[in-house]
JSON list of C-alpha atoms in Angstrom, two decimals:
[
{"chain": "A", "resi": 1, "resn": "GLY", "atom": "CA", "xyz": [1.44, 6.66, -28.49]},
{"chain": "A", "resi": 2, "resn": "ALA", "atom": "CA", "xyz": [-0.07, 6.22, -25.08]},
{"chain": "A", "resi": 3, "resn": "GLY", "atom": "CA", "xyz": [3.10, 5.22, -23.31]},
{"chain": "A", "resi": 4, "resn": "VAL", "atom": "CA", "xyz": [6.85, 4.97, -23.61]},
{"chain": "A", "resi": 5, "resn": "SER", "atom": "CA", "xyz": [7.93, 2.45, -26.22]},
{"chain": "A", "resi": 6, "resn": "GLN", "atom": "CA", "xyz": [11.29, 0.76, -26.60]},
{"chain": "A", "resi": 7, "resn": "SER", "atom": "CA", "xyz": [12.86, -1.41, -29.25]},
{"chain": "A", "resi": 8, "resn": "PRO", "atom": "CA", "xyz": [13.99, -4.06, -29.60]},
{"chain": "A", "resi": 9, "resn": "SER", "atom": "CA", "xyz": [12.34, -5.86, -26.71]},
{"chain": "A", "resi": 10, "resn": "ASN", "atom": "CA", "xyz": [15.14, -8.42, -26.67]},
{"chain": "A", "resi": 11, "resn": "LYS", "atom": "CA", "xyz": [18.65, -8.29, -28.06]},
{"chain": "A", "resi": 12, "resn": "VAL", "atom": "CA", "xyz": [21.25, -11.06, -28.02]},
{"chain": "A", "resi": 13, "resn": "THR", "atom": "CA", "xyz": [24.71, -10.11, -29.17]},
{"chain": "A", "resi": 14, "resn": "GLU", "atom": "CA", "xyz": [28.24, -11.41, -29.09]},
{"chain": "A", "resi": 15, "resn": "LYS", "atom": "CA", "xyz": [30.91, -9.91, -26.90]},
{"chain": "A", "resi": 16, "resn": "GLY", "atom": "CA", "xyz": [32.68, -7.09, -28.71]},
{"chain": "A", "resi": 17, "resn": "LYS", "atom": "CA", "xyz": [29.76, -6.12, -30.94]},
{"chain": "A", "resi": 18, "resn": "ASP", "atom": "CA", "xyz": [28.05, -2.73, -30.82]},
{"chain": "A", "resi": 19, "resn": "VAL", "atom": "CA", "xyz": [24.34, -2.43, -30.00]},
{"chain": "A", "resi": 20, "resn": "GLU", "atom": "CA", "xyz": [21.83, 0.38, -30.35]},
{"chain": "A", "resi": 21, "resn": "LEU", "atom": "CA", "xyz": [18.68, 0.64, -28.24]},
{"chain": "A", "resi": 22, "resn": "ARG", "atom": "CA", "xyz": [15.79, 2.94, -29.04]},
{"chain": "A", "resi": 23, "resn": "CYS", "atom": "CA", "xyz": [13.28, 4.83, -26.91]},
{"chain": "A", "resi": 24, "resn": "ASP", "atom": "CA", "xyz": [10.15, 6.74, -27.95]},
{"chain": "A", "resi": 25, "resn": "PRO", "atom": "CA", "xyz": [8.93, 8.90, -25.04]},
{"chain": "A", "resi": 26, "resn": "ILE", "atom": "CA", "xyz": [5.39, 9.98, -24.27]},
{"chain": "A", "resi": 27, "resn": "SER", "atom": "CA", "xyz": [4.38, 12.83, -26.55]},
{"chain": "A", "resi": 28, "resn": "GLY", "atom": "CA", "xyz": [4.89, 16.18, -24.84]},
{"chain": "A", "resi": 29, "resn": "HIS", "atom": "CA", "xyz": [7.33, 14.88, -22.26]},
{"chain": "A", "resi": 30, "resn": "THR", "atom": "CA", "xyz": [10.45, 17.03, -22.33]},
{"chain": "A", "resi": 31, "resn": "ALA", "atom": "CA", "xyz": [12.58, 14.90, -20.01]},
{"chain": "A", "resi": 32, "resn": "LEU", "atom": "CA", "xyz": [13.96, 11.47, -20.90]},
{"chain": "A", "resi": 33, "resn": "TYR", "atom": "CA", "xyz": [15.97, 9.07, -18.76]},
{"chain": "A", "resi": 34, "resn": "TRP", "atom": "CA", "xyz": [17.85, 5.83, -19.31]},
{"chain": "A", "resi": 35, "resn": "TYR", "atom": "CA", "xyz": [18.27, 3.32, -16.47]},
{"chain": "A", "resi": 36, "resn": "ARG", "atom": "CA", "xyz": [19.85, -0.11, -16.27]},
{"chain": "A", "resi": 37, "resn": "GLN", "atom": "CA", "xyz": [18.45, -3.00, -14.22]},
{"chain": "A", "resi": 38, "resn": "ARG", "atom": "CA", "xyz": [20.75, -5.90, -13.55]},
{"chain": "A", "resi": 39, "resn": "LEU", "atom": "CA", "xyz": [19.36, -9.19, -12.32]},
{"chain": "A", "resi": 40, "resn": "GLY", "atom": "CA", "xyz": [18.33, -8.94, -8.67]},
{"chain": "A", "resi": 41, "resn": "GLN", "atom": "CA", "xyz": [19.29, -5.27, -8.43]},
{"chain": "A", "resi": 42, "resn": "GLY", "atom": "CA", "xyz": [17.49, -1.97, -8.40]},
{"chain": "A", "resi": 43, "resn": "LEU", "atom": "CA", "xyz": [17.43, 0.42, -11.30]},
{"chain": "A", "resi": 44, "resn": "GLU", "atom": "CA", "xyz": [20.64, 2.32, -11.91]},
{"chain": "A", "resi": 45, "resn": "PHE", "atom": "CA", "xyz": [20.54, 5.81, -13.47]},
{"chain": "A", "resi": 46, "resn": "LEU", "atom": "CA", "xyz": [22.54, 6.19, -16.69]},
{"chain": "A", "resi": 47, "resn": "ILE", "atom": "CA", "xyz": [21.73, 9.48, -18.44]},
{"chain": "A", "resi": 48, "resn": "TYR", "atom": "CA", "xyz": [19.15, 12.29, -18.51]},
{"chain": "A", "resi": 49, "resn": "PHE", "atom": "CA", "xyz": [17.98, 14.61, -21.28]},
{"chain": "A", "resi": 50, "resn": "GLN", "atom": "CA", "xyz": [15.94, 17.78, -20.73]},
{"chain": "A", "resi": 51, "resn": "GLY", "atom": "CA", "xyz": [14.96, 19.81, -23.77]},
{"chain": "A", "resi": 52, "resn": "ASN", "atom": "CA", "xyz": [17.97, 21.45, -25.40]},
{"chain": "A", "resi": 53, "resn": "SER", "atom": "CA", "xyz": [20.08, 21.45, -22.24]},
{"chain": "A", "resi": 54, "resn": "ALA", "atom": "CA", "xyz": [23.32, 19.51, -22.05]},
{"chain": "A", "resi": 55, "resn": "PRO", "atom": "CA", "xyz": [22.55, 15.95, -20.94]},
{"chain": "A", "resi": 56, "resn": "ASP", "atom": "CA", "xyz": [23.52, 14.67, -17.50]},
{"chain": "A", "resi": 57, "resn": "LYS", "atom": "CA", "xyz": [25.82, 11.76, -18.32]},
{"chain": "A", "resi": 58, "resn": "SER", "atom": "CA", "xyz": [26.99, 11.19, -14.76]},
{"chain": "A", "resi": 59, "resn": "GLY", "atom": "CA", "xyz": [25.59, 7.65, -14.57]},
{"chain": "A", "resi": 60, "resn": "LEU", "atom": "CA", "xyz": [27.21, 6.23, -17.69]},
{"chain": "A", "resi": 61, "resn": "PRO", "atom": "CA", "xyz": [29.49, 3.40, -16.47]},
{"chain": "A", "resi": 62, "resn": "SER", "atom": "CA", "xyz": [32.20, 3.77, -19.13]},
{"chain": "A", "resi": 63, "resn": "ASP", "atom": "CA", "xyz": [33.06, 5.56, -22.36]},
{"chain": "A", "resi": 64, "resn": "ARG", "atom": "CA", "xyz": [31.65, 2.58, -24.26]},
{"chain": "A", "resi": 65, "resn": "PHE", "atom": "CA", "xyz": [28.21, 3.94, -23.42]},
{"chain": "A", "resi": 66, "resn": "SER", "atom": "CA", "xyz": [26.71, 6.93, -25.22]},
{"chain": "A", "resi": 67, "resn": "ALA", "atom": "CA", "xyz": [23.26, 8.30, -25.89]},
{"chain": "A", "resi": 68, "resn": "GLU", "atom": "CA", "xyz": [21.64, 10.83, -28.15]},
{"chain": "A", "resi": 69, "resn": "ARG", "atom": "CA", "xyz": [18.28, 12.51, -28.31]},
{"chain": "A", "resi": 70, "resn": "THR", "atom": "CA", "xyz": [16.84, 14.49, -31.19]},
{"chain": "A", "resi": 71, "resn": "GLY", "atom": "CA", "xyz": [14.93, 17.46, -29.80]},
{"chain": "A", "resi": 72, "resn": "GLU", "atom": "CA", "xyz": [12.18, 16.19, -27.52]},
{"chain": "A", "resi": 73, "resn": "SER", "atom": "CA", "xyz": [11.62, 12.93, -29.32]},
{"chain": "A", "resi": 74, "resn": "VAL", "atom": "CA", "xyz": [13.41, 9.66, -29.89]},
{"chain": "A", "resi": 75, "resn": "SER", "atom": "CA", "xyz": [16.55, 8.70, -28.00]},
{"chain": "A", "resi": 76, "resn": "THR", "atom": "CA", "xyz": [19.11, 6.02, -28.76]},
{"chain": "A", "resi": 77, "resn": "LEU", "atom": "CA", "xyz": [21.49, 4.39, -26.29]},
{"chain": "A", "resi": 78, "resn": "THR", "atom": "CA", "xyz": [24.59, 2.91, -27.89]},
{"chain": "A", "resi": 79, "resn": "ILE", "atom": "CA", "xyz": [26.92, 0.42, -26.25]},
{"chain": "A", "resi": 80, "resn": "GLN", "atom": "CA", "xyz": [30.18, -0.17, -28.09]},
{"chain": "A", "resi": 81, "resn": "ARG", "atom": "CA", "xyz": [32.33, -3.29, -27.78]},
{"chain": "A", "resi": 82, "resn": "THR", "atom": "CA", "xyz": [29.79, -4.99, -25.52]},
{"chain": "A", "resi": 83, "resn": "GLN", "atom": "CA", "xyz": [30.97, -7.00, -22.53]},
{"chain": "A", "resi": 84, "resn": "GLN", "atom": "CA", "xyz": [29.18, -9.75, -20.63]},
{"chain": "A", "resi": 85, "resn": "GLU", "atom": "CA", "xyz": [28.68, -7.44, -17.65]},
{"chain": "A", "resi": 86, "resn": "ASP", "atom": "CA", "xyz": [26.56, -5.21, -19.91]},
{"chain": "A", "resi": 87, "resn": "SER", "atom": "CA", "xyz": [23.84, -7.89, -19.87]},
{"chain": "A", "resi": 88, "resn": "ALA", "atom": "CA", "xyz": [20.83, -6.25, -18.22]},
{"chain": "A", "resi": 89, "resn": "VAL", "atom": "CA", "xyz": [17.44, -4.75, -18.91]},
{"chain": "A", "resi": 90, "resn": "TYR", "atom": "CA", "xyz": [17.76, -1.20, -20.21]},
{"chain": "A", "resi": 91, "resn": "LEU", "atom": "CA", "xyz": [14.78, 0.95, -19.29]},
{"chain": "A", "resi": 92, "resn": "CYS", "atom": "CA", "xyz": [13.78, 4.31, -20.66]},
{"chain": "A", "resi": 93, "resn": "ALA", "atom": "CA", "xyz": [11.50, 6.74, -18.83]},
{"chain": "A", "resi": 94, "resn": "SER", "atom": "CA", "xyz": [10.01, 10.11, -19.68]},
{"chain": "A", "resi": 95, "resn": "SER", "atom": "CA", "xyz": [8.42, 12.91, -17.69]},
{"chain": "A", "resi": 96, "resn": "ARG", "atom": "CA", "xyz": [7.08, 16.41, -18.11]},
{"chain": "A", "resi": 97, "resn": "GLY", "atom": "CA", "xyz": [10.27, 17.82, -16.60]},
{"chain": "A", "resi": 98, "resn": "GLY", "atom": "CA", "xyz": [10.69, 20.56, -14.02]},
{"chain": "A", "resi": 99, "resn": "SER", "atom": "CA", "xyz": [9.03, 19.90, -10.67]},
{"chain": "A", "resi": 100, "resn": "ALA", "atom": "CA", "xyz": [6.98, 17.13, -12.32]},
{"chain": "A", "resi": 101, "resn": "GLY", "atom": "CA", "xyz": [10.18, 15.42, -13.37]},
{"chain": "A", "resi": 102, "resn": "ASN", "atom": "CA", "xyz": [9.99, 12.96, -10.53]},
{"chain": "A", "resi": 103, "resn": "GLU", "atom": "CA", "xyz": [6.84, 11.40, -11.99]},
{"chain": "A", "resi": 104, "resn": "GLN", "atom": "CA", "xyz": [8.65, 9.23, -14.46]},
{"chain": "A", "resi": 105, "resn": "PHE", "atom": "CA", "xyz": [6.85, 6.77, -16.70]},
{"chain": "A", "resi": 106, "resn": "PHE", "atom": "CA", "xyz": [8.78, 3.76, -17.88]},
{"chain": "A", "resi": 107, "resn": "GLY", "atom": "CA", "xyz": [8.80, 1.75, -21.06]},
{"chain": "A", "resi": 108, "resn": "PRO", "atom": "CA", "xyz": [8.86, -2.06, -21.12]},
{"chain": "A", "resi": 109, "resn": "GLY", "atom": "CA", "xyz": [12.63, -2.19, -21.45]},
{"chain": "A", "resi": 110, "resn": "THR", "atom": "CA", "xyz": [15.13, -3.88, -23.75]},
{"chain": "A", "resi": 111, "resn": "ARG", "atom": "CA", "xyz": [16.59, -7.11, -22.41]},
{"chain": "A", "resi": 112, "resn": "LEU", "atom": "CA", "xyz": [20.22, -7.27, -23.56]},
{"chain": "A", "resi": 113, "resn": "THR", "atom": "CA", "xyz": [22.16, -10.51, -23.41]},
{"chain": "A", "resi": 114, "resn": "VAL", "atom": "CA", "xyz": [25.85, -10.48, -24.26]},
{"chain": "A", "resi": 115, "resn": "LEU", "atom": "CA", "xyz": [27.25, -13.92, -24.98]},
{"chain": "B", "resi": 1, "resn": "GLN", "atom": "CA", "xyz": [26.11, 1.44, 2.56]},
{"chain": "B", "resi": 2, "resn": "LYS", "atom": "CA", "xyz": [23.49, 1.87, -0.15]},
{"chain": "B", "resi": 3, "resn": "GLU", "atom": "CA", "xyz": [21.56, 5.14, -0.24]},
{"chain": "B", "resi": 4, "resn": "VAL", "atom": "CA", "xyz": [18.28, 3.22, -0.25]},
{"chain": "B", "resi": 5, "resn": "GLU", "atom": "CA", "xyz": [17.74, -0.10, 1.52]},
{"chain": "B", "resi": 6, "resn": "GLN", "atom": "CA", "xyz": [14.84, -2.42, 0.80]},
{"chain": "B", "resi": 7, "resn": "ASP", "atom": "CA", "xyz": [14.22, -5.96, 1.99]},
{"chain": "B", "resi": 8, "resn": "PRO", "atom": "CA", "xyz": [14.20, -8.15, -1.14]},
{"chain": "B", "resi": 9, "resn": "GLY", "atom": "CA", "xyz": [11.76, -10.67, 0.30]},
{"chain": "B", "resi": 10, "resn": "PRO", "atom": "CA", "xyz": [10.15, -12.75, -1.02]},
{"chain": "B", "resi": 11, "resn": "LEU", "atom": "CA", "xyz": [7.05, -11.88, 0.95]},
{"chain": "B", "resi": 12, "resn": "SER", "atom": "CA", "xyz": [4.15, -14.34, 0.74]},
{"chain": "B", "resi": 13, "resn": "VAL", "atom": "CA", "xyz": [0.71, -13.45, 2.10]},
{"chain": "B", "resi": 14, "resn": "PRO", "atom": "CA", "xyz": [-2.80, -14.91, 1.77]},
{"chain": "B", "resi": 15, "resn": "GLU", "atom": "CA", "xyz": [-5.40, -13.13, -0.32]},
{"chain": "B", "resi": 16, "resn": "GLY", "atom": "CA", "xyz": [-7.13, -10.37, 1.64]},
{"chain": "B", "resi": 17, "resn": "ALA", "atom": "CA", "xyz": [-4.17, -9.68, 3.94]},
{"chain": "B", "resi": 18, "resn": "ILE", "atom": "CA", "xyz": [-2.75, -6.24, 4.62]},
{"chain": "B", "resi": 19, "resn": "VAL", "atom": "CA", "xyz": [0.73, -5.94, 3.15]},
{"chain": "B", "resi": 20, "resn": "SER", "atom": "CA", "xyz": [3.41, -3.62, 4.50]},
{"chain": "B", "resi": 21, "resn": "LEU", "atom": "CA", "xyz": [6.43, -2.79, 2.36]},
{"chain": "B", "resi": 22, "resn": "ASN", "atom": "CA", "xyz": [9.24, -0.57, 3.59]},
{"chain": "B", "resi": 23, "resn": "CYS", "atom": "CA", "xyz": [12.39, 1.27, 2.62]},
{"chain": "B", "resi": 24, "resn": "THR", "atom": "CA", "xyz": [14.98, 3.17, 4.60]},
{"chain": "B", "resi": 25, "resn": "TYR", "atom": "CA", "xyz": [17.35, 5.77, 3.23]},
{"chain": "B", "resi": 26, "resn": "SER", "atom": "CA", "xyz": [20.42, 7.63, 4.33]},
{"chain": "B", "resi": 27, "resn": "ASN", "atom": "CA", "xyz": [20.31, 10.94, 2.44]},
{"chain": "B", "resi": 28, "resn": "SER", "atom": "CA", "xyz": [18.24, 13.51, 4.34]},
{"chain": "B", "resi": 29, "resn": "ALA", "atom": "CA", "xyz": [18.01, 15.71, 1.23]},
{"chain": "B", "resi": 30, "resn": "PHE", "atom": "CA", "xyz": [15.57, 13.36, -0.51]},
{"chain": "B", "resi": 31, "resn": "GLN", "atom": "CA", "xyz": [12.27, 15.19, -1.01]},
{"chain": "B", "resi": 32, "resn": "TYR", "atom": "CA", "xyz": [10.26, 13.08, -3.44]},
{"chain": "B", "resi": 33, "resn": "PHE", "atom": "CA", "xyz": [9.25, 9.50, -2.74]},
{"chain": "B", "resi": 34, "resn": "MET", "atom": "CA", "xyz": [7.70, 7.01, -5.12]},
{"chain": "B", "resi": 35, "resn": "TRP", "atom": "CA", "xyz": [6.53, 3.44, -5.24]},
{"chain": "B", "resi": 36, "resn": "TYR", "atom": "CA", "xyz": [6.63, 1.47, -8.45]},
{"chain": "B", "resi": 37, "resn": "ARG", "atom": "CA", "xyz": [5.14, -1.95, -9.22]},
{"chain": "B", "resi": 38, "resn": "GLN", "atom": "CA", "xyz": [6.96, -4.18, -11.66]},
{"chain": "B", "resi": 39, "resn": "TYR", "atom": "CA", "xyz": [5.48, -7.35, -13.07]},
{"chain": "B", "resi": 40, "resn": "SER", "atom": "CA", "xyz": [7.84, -10.00, -14.39]},
{"chain": "B", "resi": 41, "resn": "ARG", "atom": "CA", "xyz": [9.49, -8.94, -17.66]},
{"chain": "B", "resi": 42, "resn": "LYS", "atom": "CA", "xyz": [7.66, -5.59, -17.68]},
{"chain": "B", "resi": 43, "resn": "GLY", "atom": "CA", "xyz": [8.70, -2.01, -17.03]},
{"chain": "B", "resi": 44, "resn": "PRO", "atom": "CA", "xyz": [8.03, -0.38, -13.63]},
{"chain": "B", "resi": 45, "resn": "GLU", "atom": "CA", "xyz": [4.59, 1.19, -13.22]},
{"chain": "B", "resi": 46, "resn": "LEU", "atom": "CA", "xyz": [4.20, 4.28, -11.02]},
{"chain": "B", "resi": 47, "resn": "LEU", "atom": "CA", "xyz": [1.85, 3.54, -8.13]},
{"chain": "B", "resi": 48, "resn": "MET", "atom": "CA", "xyz": [2.30, 6.32, -5.61]},
{"chain": "B", "resi": 49, "resn": "TYR", "atom": "CA", "xyz": [4.08, 9.66, -5.59]},
{"chain": "B", "resi": 50, "resn": "THR", "atom": "CA", "xyz": [4.52, 11.79, -2.49]},
{"chain": "B", "resi": 51, "resn": "TYR", "atom": "CA", "xyz": [6.40, 14.93, -1.63]},
{"chain": "B", "resi": 52, "resn": "SER", "atom": "CA", "xyz": [8.02, 15.34, 1.80]},
{"chain": "B", "resi": 53, "resn": "SER", "atom": "CA", "xyz": [6.50, 13.74, 4.90]},
{"chain": "B", "resi": 54, "resn": "GLY", "atom": "CA", "xyz": [2.93, 12.54, 5.37]},
{"chain": "B", "resi": 55, "resn": "ASN", "atom": "CA", "xyz": [0.43, 10.04, 4.08]},
{"chain": "B", "resi": 56, "resn": "LYS", "atom": "CA", "xyz": [-1.23, 9.59, 0.71]},
{"chain": "B", "resi": 57, "resn": "GLU", "atom": "CA", "xyz": [-4.05, 7.20, -0.05]},
{"chain": "B", "resi": 58, "resn": "ASP", "atom": "CA", "xyz": [-5.20, 5.89, -3.42]},
{"chain": "B", "resi": 59, "resn": "GLY", "atom": "CA", "xyz": [-7.76, 3.11, -3.36]},
{"chain": "B", "resi": 60, "resn": "ARG", "atom": "CA", "xyz": [-6.27, 0.10, -1.60]},
{"chain": "B", "resi": 61, "resn": "PHE", "atom": "CA", "xyz": [-2.82, 1.71, -1.47]},
{"chain": "B", "resi": 62, "resn": "THR", "atom": "CA", "xyz": [-1.44, 4.02, 1.22]},
{"chain": "B", "resi": 63, "resn": "ALA", "atom": "CA", "xyz": [2.02, 5.56, 1.12]},
{"chain": "B", "resi": 64, "resn": "GLN", "atom": "CA", "xyz": [3.65, 6.96, 4.25]},
{"chain": "B", "resi": 65, "resn": "VAL", "atom": "CA", "xyz": [6.80, 9.03, 4.52]},
{"chain": "B", "resi": 66, "resn": "ASP", "atom": "CA", "xyz": [8.59, 9.73, 7.80]},
{"chain": "B", "resi": 67, "resn": "LYS", "atom": "CA", "xyz": [11.51, 11.98, 6.97]},
{"chain": "B", "resi": 68, "resn": "SER", "atom": "CA", "xyz": [12.61, 12.23, 10.61]},
{"chain": "B", "resi": 69, "resn": "SER", "atom": "CA", "xyz": [13.24, 8.48, 10.63]},
{"chain": "B", "resi": 70, "resn": "LYS", "atom": "CA", "xyz": [14.23, 8.30, 6.94]},
{"chain": "B", "resi": 71, "resn": "TYR", "atom": "CA", "xyz": [11.63, 5.59, 6.47]},
{"chain": "B", "resi": 72, "resn": "ILE", "atom": "CA", "xyz": [8.90, 5.12, 3.87]},
{"chain": "B", "resi": 73, "resn": "SER", "atom": "CA", "xyz": [6.13, 2.54, 3.68]},
{"chain": "B", "resi": 74, "resn": "LEU", "atom": "CA", "xyz": [3.55, 1.25, 1.26]},
{"chain": "B", "resi": 75, "resn": "PHE", "atom": "CA", "xyz": [0.46, -0.49, 2.61]},
{"chain": "B", "resi": 76, "resn": "ILE", "atom": "CA", "xyz": [-1.80, -2.62, 0.44]},
{"chain": "B", "resi": 77, "resn": "ARG", "atom": "CA", "xyz": [-5.23, -3.42, 1.88]},
{"chain": "B", "resi": 78, "resn": "ASP", "atom": "CA", "xyz": [-7.31, -6.42, 0.83]},
{"chain": "B", "resi": 79, "resn": "SER", "atom": "CA", "xyz": [-4.43, -7.80, -1.20]},
{"chain": "B", "resi": 80, "resn": "GLN", "atom": "CA", "xyz": [-5.27, -9.67, -4.40]},
{"chain": "B", "resi": 81, "resn": "PRO", "atom": "CA", "xyz": [-3.35, -12.28, -6.41]},
{"chain": "B", "resi": 82, "resn": "SER", "atom": "CA", "xyz": [-3.02, -9.62, -9.12]},
{"chain": "B", "resi": 83, "resn": "ASP", "atom": "CA", "xyz": [-0.90, -7.59, -6.67]},
{"chain": "B", "resi": 84, "resn": "SER", "atom": "CA", "xyz": [1.81, -10.24, -6.96]},
{"chain": "B", "resi": 85, "resn": "ALA", "atom": "CA", "xyz": [4.81, -8.35, -8.34]},
{"chain": "B", "resi": 86, "resn": "THR", "atom": "CA", "xyz": [8.06, -6.68, -7.33]},
{"chain": "B", "resi": 87, "resn": "TYR", "atom": "CA", "xyz": [7.58, -3.37, -5.53]},
{"chain": "B", "resi": 88, "resn": "LEU", "atom": "CA", "xyz": [10.31, -0.78, -5.92]},
{"chain": "B", "resi": 89, "resn": "CYS", "atom": "CA", "xyz": [10.73, 2.31, -3.80]},
{"chain": "B", "resi": 90, "resn": "ALA", "atom": "CA", "xyz": [12.43, 5.31, -5.39]},
{"chain": "B", "resi": 91, "resn": "MET", "atom": "CA", "xyz": [13.38, 8.77, -4.27]},
{"chain": "B", "resi": 92, "resn": "SER", "atom": "CA", "xyz": [14.99, 11.95, -5.52]},
{"chain": "B", "resi": 93, "resn": "GLY", "atom": "CA", "xyz": [15.47, 15.61, -4.92]},
{"chain": "B", "resi": 94, "resn": "TYR", "atom": "CA", "xyz": [18.84, 15.74, -3.22]},
{"chain": "B", "resi": 95, "resn": "GLY", "atom": "CA", "xyz": [20.21, 18.39, -5.44]},
{"chain": "B", "resi": 96, "resn": "GLY", "atom": "CA", "xyz": [20.68, 19.48, -9.03]},
{"chain": "B", "resi": 97, "resn": "ALA", "atom": "CA", "xyz": [18.00, 19.58, -11.68]},
{"chain": "B", "resi": 98, "resn": "THR", "atom": "CA", "xyz": [18.33, 16.04, -12.94]},
{"chain": "B", "resi": 99, "resn": "ASN", "atom": "CA", "xyz": [15.48, 14.44, -11.00]},
{"chain": "B", "resi": 100, "resn": "LYS", "atom": "CA", "xyz": [17.29, 11.15, -11.30]},
{"chain": "B", "resi": 101, "resn": "LEU", "atom": "CA", "xyz": [15.64, 8.50, -9.18]},
{"chain": "B", "resi": 102, "resn": "ILE", "atom": "CA", "xyz": [17.51, 6.38, -6.66]},
{"chain": "B", "resi": 103, "resn": "PHE", "atom": "CA", "xyz": [15.86, 2.97, -6.36]},
{"chain": "B", "resi": 104, "resn": "GLY", "atom": "CA", "xyz": [15.75, 0.26, -3.77]},
{"chain": "B", "resi": 105, "resn": "THR", "atom": "CA", "xyz": [16.41, -3.27, -4.97]},
{"chain": "B", "resi": 106, "resn": "GLY", "atom": "CA", "xyz": [12.71, -4.16, -4.81]},
{"chain": "B", "resi": 107, "resn": "THR", "atom": "CA", "xyz": [10.59, -6.51, -2.70]},
{"chain": "B", "resi": 108, "resn": "LEU", "atom": "CA", "xyz": [9.03, -9.54, -4.38]},
{"chain": "B", "resi": 109, "resn": "LEU", "atom": "CA", "xyz": [5.43, -10.00, -3.19]},
{"chain": "B", "resi": 110, "resn": "ALA", "atom": "CA", "xyz": [3.33, -13.12, -3.74]},
{"chain": "B", "resi": 111, "resn": "VAL", "atom": "CA", "xyz": [-0.36, -13.05, -2.81]},
{"chain": "B", "resi": 112, "resn": "GLN", "atom": "CA", "xyz": [-1.69, -16.59, -2.50]},
{"chain": "B", "resi": 113, "resn": "PRO", "atom": "CA", "xyz": [-5.32, -17.22, -3.55]}
]
């Protein structure tokens, strides 16, 4: 596709349930990022994938959060045992990697609401 | 203290005005500076991308970086109602290969017709 796509666009879940969010990066982009945007706050880095290298998980807020990426394609972010403080917009971005890695292109996000 | 500070606004200007948006930062190792525009309930859209100090112009938009003062600006000339959005500054390059972006909280801009 022409841009980064994410699904679902909205997700409402009950506290304690697991959720899975999906990201399809721009074709040819080797780098993929997940960010979280809480209401009234800036984007917060979660995790970074680059090719076959080990992912940078330094931004994951707890062990309830995990992410996977298959090769240079789709990524899924999983949140286990969701809590109300997990409510946020989860944004995925991709880039060509390397020195061009700072030019990150974002998807529309998944709005997660934990009741 | 946050690594990147940005006035949240809101900033309201009349159509045709020149808009100035700013961010300050504390980490002198930042090398790459970006401005994103985010419409309500949409993902951020990359507007401007600059490396190190200097100016960059693209149409009605001008980005300035002053690394000595740790201060970046985005100017919008002849502002239009369609420019009404939240503007996010972002920066990176302080080490490692991650290229993770550090964002300001965003400034909400409203251009009144």
